[in-house]
mmCIF file of C-alpha atoms in Angstrom:
data_model
loop_
_atom_site.group_PDB
_atom_site.id
_atom_site.type_symbol
_atom_site.label_atom_id
_atom_site.label_comp_id
_atom_site.label_asym_id
_atom_site.label_seq_id
_atom_site.Cartn_x
_atom_site.Cartn_y
_atom_site.Cartn_z
ATOM 1 C CA UNK I 1 -132.844 27.936 -102.071
ATOM 2 C CA UNK I 2 -131.072 28.928 -98.860
ATOM 3 C CA UNK I 3 -129.401 32.318 -98.834
ATOM 4 C CA UNK I 4 -126.136 30.749 -97.688
ATOM 5 C CA UNK I 5 -125.082 27.237 -98.681
ATOM 6 C CA UNK I 6 -122.354 25.303 -96.944
ATOM 7 C CA UNK I 7 -121.414 21.664 -97.413
ATOM 8 C CA UNK I 8 -121.922 20.003 -94.009
ATOM 9 C CA UNK I 9 -119.152 17.455 -94.594
ATOM 10 C CA UNK I 10 -117.825 15.757 -92.624
ATOM 11 C CA UNK I 11 -114.397 16.575 -93.941
ATOM 12 C CA UNK I 12 -111.565 14.379 -92.682
ATOM 13 C CA UNK I 13 -107.914 15.274 -93.310
ATOM 14 C CA UNK I 14 -104.515 14.173 -91.962
ATOM 15 C CA UNK I 15 -102.575 16.458 -89.653
ATOM 16 C CA UNK I 16 -100.547 19.013 -91.581
ATOM 17 C CA UNK I 17 -102.898 19.130 -94.562
ATOM 18 C CA UNK I 18 -104.224 22.338 -96.089
ATOM 19 C CA UNK I 19 -107.960 22.570 -95.531
ATOM 20 C CA UNK I 20 -110.340 24.462 -97.776
ATOM 21 C CA UNK I 21 -113.801 25.352 -96.488
ATOM 22 C CA UNK I 22 -116.344 27.117 -98.663
ATOM 23 C CA UNK I 23 -119.692 28.854 -98.742
ATOM 24 C CA UNK I 24 -121.803 30.124 -101.582
ATOM 25 C CA UNK I 25 -124.516 32.724 -101.300
ATOM 26 C CA UNK I 26 -127.318 34.101 -103.371
ATOM 27 C CA UNK I 27 -127.657 37.730 -102.225
ATOM 28 C CA UNK I 28 -125.161 39.868 -104.115
ATOM 29 C CA UNK I 29 -125.735 42.694 -101.616
ATOM 30 C CA UNK I 30 -123.888 40.891 -98.810
ATOM 31 C CA UNK I 31 -120.808 42.902 -97.885
ATOM 32 C CA UNK I 32 -119.494 41.471 -94.628
ATOM 33 C CA UNK I 33 -118.292 37.880 -94.446
ATOM 34 C CA UNK I 34 -117.417 36.080 -91.245
ATOM 35 C CA UNK I 35 -115.944 32.731 -90.294
ATOM 36 C CA UNK I 36 -116.649 31.167 -86.932
ATOM 37 C CA UNK I 37 -115.390 27.970 -85.346
ATOM 38 C CA UNK I 38 -117.606 25.953 -83.049
ATOM 39 C CA UNK I 39 -116.401 23.113 -80.890
ATOM 40 C CA UNK I 40 -118.888 20.497 -79.798
ATOM 41 C CA UNK I 41 -121.262 21.779 -77.114
ATOM 42 C CA UNK I 42 -119.684 25.243 -77.153
ATOM 43 C CA UNK I 43 -120.607 28.641 -78.547
ATOM 44 C CA UNK I 44 -119.229 29.829 -81.904
ATOM 45 C CA UNK I 45 -115.911 31.655 -81.809
ATOM 46 C CA UNK I 46 -115.100 34.389 -84.302
ATOM 47 C CA UNK I 47 -112.039 33.569 -86.414
ATOM 48 C CA UNK I 48 -112.032 36.493 -88.822
ATOM 49 C CA UNK I 49 -114.150 38.704 -90.986
ATOM 50 C CA UNK I 50 -113.677 40.513 -94.277
ATOM 51 C CA UNK I 51 -115.430 43.377 -95.940
ATOM 52 C CA UNK I 52 -116.305 43.129 -99.628
ATOM 53 C CA UNK I 53 -113.831 41.258 -101.831
ATOM 54 C CA UNK I 54 -110.267 40.225 -101.225
ATOM 55 C CA UNK I 55 -108.117 38.160 -98.933
ATOM 56 C CA UNK I 56 -107.336 38.369 -95.262
ATOM 57 C CA UNK I 57 -104.714 36.360 -93.423
ATOM 58 C CA UNK I 58 -104.372 35.642 -89.713
ATOM 59 C CA UNK I 59 -101.748 33.120 -88.750
ATOM 60 C CA UNK I 60 -102.614 29.770 -90.318
ATOM 61 C CA UNK I 61 -106.001 31.039 -91.497
ATOM 62 C CA UNK I 62 -106.752 32.838 -94.767
ATOM 63 C CA UNK I 63 -110.179 34.085 -95.776
ATOM 64 C CA UNK I 64 -111.030 34.826 -99.389
ATOM 65 C CA UNK I 65 -114.078 36.502 -100.866
ATOM 66 C CA UNK I 66 -115.002 36.340 -104.544
ATOM 67 C CA UNK I 67 -118.060 38.520 -104.928
ATOM 68 C CA UNK I 68 -118.304 37.948 -108.666
ATOM 69 C CA UNK I 69 -118.854 34.237 -108.022
ATOM 70 C CA UNK I 70 -120.664 34.752 -104.680
ATOM 71 C CA UNK I 71 -118.202 32.382 -103.099
ATOM 72 C CA UNK I 72 -116.149 32.630 -99.933
ATOM 73 C CA UNK I 73 -113.397 30.365 -98.659
ATOM 74 C CA UNK I 74 -111.453 29.716 -95.499
ATOM 75 C CA UNK I 75 -108.060 28.032 -95.812
ATOM 76 C CA UNK I 76 -106.292 26.427 -92.884
ATOM 77 C CA UNK I 77 -102.613 25.720 -93.329
ATOM 78 C CA UNK I 78 -100.698 23.082 -91.374
ATOM 79 C CA UNK I 79 -103.926 21.780 -89.867
ATOM 80 C CA UNK I 80 -103.799 20.465 -86.307
ATOM 81 C CA UNK I 81 -106.025 18.026 -84.414
ATOM 82 C CA UNK I 82 -107.134 21.014 -82.318
ATOM 83 C CA UNK I 83 -108.674 22.465 -85.496
ATOM 84 C CA UNK I 84 -111.263 19.673 -85.418
ATOM 85 C CA UNK I 85 -114.556 21.536 -85.084
ATOM 86 C CA UNK I 86 -117.501 22.819 -87.087
ATOM 87 C CA UNK I 87 -116.765 25.879 -89.190
ATOM 88 C CA UNK I 88 -119.588 28.314 -89.819
ATOM 89 C CA UNK I 89 -119.724 31.065 -92.358
ATOM 90 C CA UNK I 90 -121.945 34.095 -91.831
ATOM 91 C CA UNK I 91 -122.620 37.223 -93.791
ATOM 92 C CA UNK I 92 -124.615 40.403 -93.713
ATOM 93 C CA UNK I 93 -125.639 43.438 -95.654
ATOM 94 C CA UNK I 94 -124.080 46.837 -95.181
ATOM 95 C CA UNK I 95 -127.341 48.663 -94.713
ATOM 96 C CA UNK I 96 -128.192 51.024 -91.876
ATOM 97 C CA UNK I 97 -129.523 49.227 -88.845
ATOM 98 C CA UNK I 98 -129.656 45.811 -90.520
ATOM 99 C CA UNK I 99 -127.257 43.883 -88.322
ATOM 100 C CA UNK I 100 -128.707 40.442 -88.885
ATOM 101 C CA UNK I 101 -126.169 37.745 -89.711
ATOM 102 C CA UNK I 102 -127.208 35.013 -92.135
ATOM 103 C CA UNK I 103 -125.499 31.724 -91.385
ATOM 104 C CA UNK I 104 -124.440 28.634 -93.238
ATOM 105 C CA UNK I 105 -125.168 25.275 -91.620
ATOM 106 C CA UNK I 106 -121.497 24.650 -90.909
ATOM 107 C CA UNK I 107 -118.885 22.171 -92.144
ATOM 108 C CA UNK I 108 -117.655 19.535 -89.733
ATOM 109 C CA UNK I 109 -113.874 19.103 -89.903
ATOM 110 C CA UNK I 110 -111.821 16.274 -88.388
ATOM 111 C CA UNK I 111 -108.013 16.539 -88.431
ATOM 112 C CA UNK I 112 -106.491 13.154 -87.749
ATOM 113 C CA UNK I 113 -103.103 12.857 -86.003
ATOM 114 C CA UNK A 1 -112.235 40.345 -69.034
ATOM 115 C CA UNK A 2 -114.793 37.615 -68.546
ATOM 116 C CA UNK A 3 -116.502 36.344 -71.656
ATOM 117 C CA UNK A 4 -120.220 36.253 -72.356
ATOM 118 C CA UNK A 5 -122.004 34.435 -69.578
ATOM 119 C CA UNK A 6 -125.192 32.468 -70.019
ATOM 120 C CA UNK A 7 -127.240 30.673 -67.437
ATOM 121 C CA UNK A 8 -128.499 28.195 -66.889
ATOM 122 C CA UNK A 9 -126.390 25.993 -69.141
ATOM 123 C CA UNK A 10 -129.094 23.328 -69.191
ATOM 124 C CA UNK A 11 -132.785 23.824 -68.587
ATOM 125 C CA UNK A 12 -135.512 21.210 -68.515
ATOM 126 C CA UNK A 13 -139.128 22.281 -68.679
ATOM 127 C CA UNK A 14 -142.429 20.511 -69.096
ATOM 128 C CA UNK A 15 -144.825 21.600 -71.795
ATOM 129 C CA UNK A 16 -146.713 24.718 -70.761
ATOM 130 C CA UNK A 17 -144.079 26.011 -68.341
ATOM 131 C CA UNK A 18 -142.023 29.143 -68.768
ATOM 132 C CA UNK A 19 -138.339 29.198 -69.674
ATOM 133 C CA UNK A 20 -136.174 32.162 -68.728
ATOM 134 C CA UNK A 21 -132.688 32.365 -70.226
ATOM 135 C CA UNK A 22 -130.128 34.883 -69.055
ATOM 136 C CA UNK A 23 -127.197 36.476 -70.819
ATOM 137 C CA UNK A 24 -124.560 38.761 -69.344
ATOM 138 C CA UNK A 25 -122.599 40.436 -72.139
ATOM 139 C CA UNK A 26 -118.889 41.106 -72.044
ATOM 140 C CA UNK A 27 -117.892 44.179 -70.095
ATOM 141 C CA UNK A 28 -118.292 47.286 -72.208
ATOM 142 C CA UNK A 29 -120.591 45.625 -74.749
ATOM 143 C CA UNK A 30 -123.983 47.245 -75.148
ATOM 144 C CA UNK A 31 -125.270 45.149 -78.064
ATOM 145 C CA UNK A 32 -126.813 41.719 -77.511
ATOM 146 C CA UNK A 33 -128.027 39.173 -80.033
ATOM 147 C CA UNK A 34 -129.985 35.983 -79.378
ATOM 148 C CA UNK A 35 -129.827 32.930 -81.643
ATOM 149 C CA UNK A 36 -131.402 29.499 -81.692
ATOM 150 C CA UNK A 37 -129.487 26.511 -83.015
ATOM 151 C CA UNK A 38 -130.921 23.230 -84.172
ATOM 152 C CA UNK A 39 -128.773 20.560 -85.877
ATOM 153 C CA UNK A 40 -130.770 20.561 -89.108
ATOM 154 C CA UNK A 41 -131.300 24.308 -89.275
ATOM 155 C CA UNK A 42 -128.091 25.880 -88.065
ATOM 156 C CA UNK A 43 -127.971 29.186 -86.241
ATOM 157 C CA UNK A 44 -131.043 31.362 -86.605
ATOM 158 C CA UNK A 45 -131.126 35.012 -85.598
ATOM 159 C CA UNK A 46 -133.902 35.816 -83.161
ATOM 160 C CA UNK A 47 -133.489 39.312 -81.782
ATOM 161 C CA UNK A 48 -131.027 42.191 -81.474
ATOM 162 C CA UNK A 49 -131.115 44.503 -78.478
ATOM 163 C CA UNK A 50 -129.267 47.473 -77.169
ATOM 164 C CA UNK A 51 -129.608 48.667 -73.615
ATOM 165 C CA UNK A 52 -133.337 49.114 -72.900
ATOM 166 C CA UNK A 53 -134.260 48.842 -76.591
ATOM 167 C CA UNK A 54 -135.262 46.107 -78.983
ATOM 168 C CA UNK A 55 -133.714 47.028 -82.313
ATOM 169 C CA UNK A 56 -134.642 44.058 -84.494
ATOM 170 C CA UNK A 57 -136.935 41.220 -83.432
ATOM 171 C CA UNK A 58 -137.690 39.975 -86.920
ATOM 172 C CA UNK A 59 -136.425 36.473 -86.158
ATOM 173 C CA UNK A 60 -138.444 35.937 -83.018
ATOM 174 C CA UNK A 61 -141.853 34.216 -83.081
ATOM 175 C CA UNK A 62 -144.589 36.748 -82.401
ATOM 176 C CA UNK A 63 -146.209 34.654 -79.707
ATOM 177 C CA UNK A 64 -144.762 33.258 -76.491
ATOM 178 C CA UNK A 65 -141.276 34.710 -77.029
ATOM 179 C CA UNK A 66 -140.010 37.980 -75.602
ATOM 180 C CA UNK A 67 -136.634 39.530 -74.894
ATOM 181 C CA UNK A 68 -135.343 42.401 -72.852
ATOM 182 C CA UNK A 69 -132.038 44.051 -72.033
ATOM 183 C CA UNK A 70 -132.607 46.325 -69.047
ATOM 184 C CA UNK A 71 -130.412 49.210 -68.017
ATOM 185 C CA UNK A 72 -129.100 47.106 -65.154
ATOM 186 C CA UNK A 73 -128.689 43.359 -65.216
ATOM 187 C CA UNK A 74 -128.540 40.649 -67.843
ATOM 188 C CA UNK A 75 -130.486 40.281 -71.034
ATOM 189 C CA UNK A 76 -133.395 37.867 -70.682
ATOM 190 C CA UNK A 77 -134.984 35.670 -73.315
ATOM 191 C CA UNK A 78 -138.354 34.480 -72.093
ATOM 192 C CA UNK A 79 -140.372 31.667 -73.594
ATOM 193 C CA UNK A 80 -143.864 31.242 -72.240
ATOM 194 C CA UNK A 81 -145.907 28.039 -72.431
ATOM 195 C CA UNK A 82 -143.059 26.050 -73.916
ATOM 196 C CA UNK A 83 -143.723 23.321 -76.458
ATOM 197 C CA UNK A 84 -141.502 20.419 -77.515
ATOM 198 C CA UNK A 85 -140.478 22.311 -80.651
ATOM 199 C CA UNK A 86 -138.771 24.924 -78.466
ATOM 200 C CA UNK A 87 -136.114 22.368 -77.505
ATOM 201 C CA UNK A 88 -132.851 23.734 -78.875
ATOM 202 C CA UNK A 89 -129.600 25.414 -77.944
ATOM 203 C CA UNK A 90 -130.028 29.153 -77.389
ATOM 204 C CA UNK A 91 -126.974 31.316 -77.746
ATOM 205 C CA UNK A 92 -126.482 34.929 -76.983
ATOM 206 C CA UNK A 93 -123.693 37.041 -78.399
ATOM 207 C CA UNK A 94 -122.506 40.491 -77.460
ATOM 208 C CA UNK A 95 -120.709 43.134 -79.456
ATOM 209 C CA UNK A 96 -119.101 46.460 -78.627
ATOM 210 C CA UNK A 97 -120.626 47.933 -81.758
ATOM 211 C CA UNK A 98 -119.863 46.284 -85.070
ATOM 212 C CA UNK A 99 -122.083 43.214 -85.670
ATOM 213 C CA UNK A 100 -119.153 41.516 -87.440
ATOM 214 C CA UNK A 101 -117.446 41.111 -84.081
ATOM 215 C CA UNK A 102 -119.905 39.109 -82.041
ATOM 216 C CA UNK A 103 -118.689 37.121 -79.072
ATOM 217 C CA UNK A 104 -120.808 34.140 -78.138
ATOM 218 C CA UNK A 105 -121.667 32.658 -74.814
ATOM 219 C CA UNK A 106 -121.631 28.907 -74.116
ATOM 220 C CA UNK A 107 -125.354 28.576 -74.756
ATOM 221 C CA UNK A 108 -128.362 27.305 -72.848
ATOM 222 C CA UNK A 109 -129.667 23.905 -73.871
ATOM 223 C CA UNK A 110 -133.396 23.809 -73.385
ATOM 224 C CA UNK A 111 -135.185 20.502 -73.267
ATOM 225 C CA UNK A 112 -138.975 20.473 -73.197
ATOM 226 C CA UNK A 113 -140.508 17.235 -71.986
#
């Protein structure tokens, strides 16, 4: 079993839809949770990160962490064609010098005009 | 402030040759991470360096691969005697401190013939 599971999609939605992207994980010690966006042939771009449980909002993006279920989500409101990309979740422990990020495989999203 | 720079963007090598990948972090960032990305495997952590020090190389193969981040100049990921299985996209990321805020370069796509 992978430490971080993410449905690869592809996910196809019409413009303006609310998008829900999710990851599950097996290590209950993970404390930091990140969402990155990666356009084709580009490097990943950090969208937001959260520490422990709770919600965080940034513009059209909302990240949620449910540690009891080991489940994290990224919601995109009013989705735009420019949101079409692969979305990667990543997470890490909060332990001394352990700075290694563990990544999901990514979910491919297509927003259709 | 220029982003993370990587060069070359594309590199073609024959089996047995050496590949040298360069990464210039963002200004003011003293932490560098190297990752390898394959479509079926996602992003895999290779090594984490601070200036002149390798902090965590647990994701890097013990043979043929080495990394450095000298006091002056870019970080270098070196692959000796490349094999076809080394073909992948190699990304570096830099951070001012917190590993949750990693900024990625555009990647180097290595093709081994």
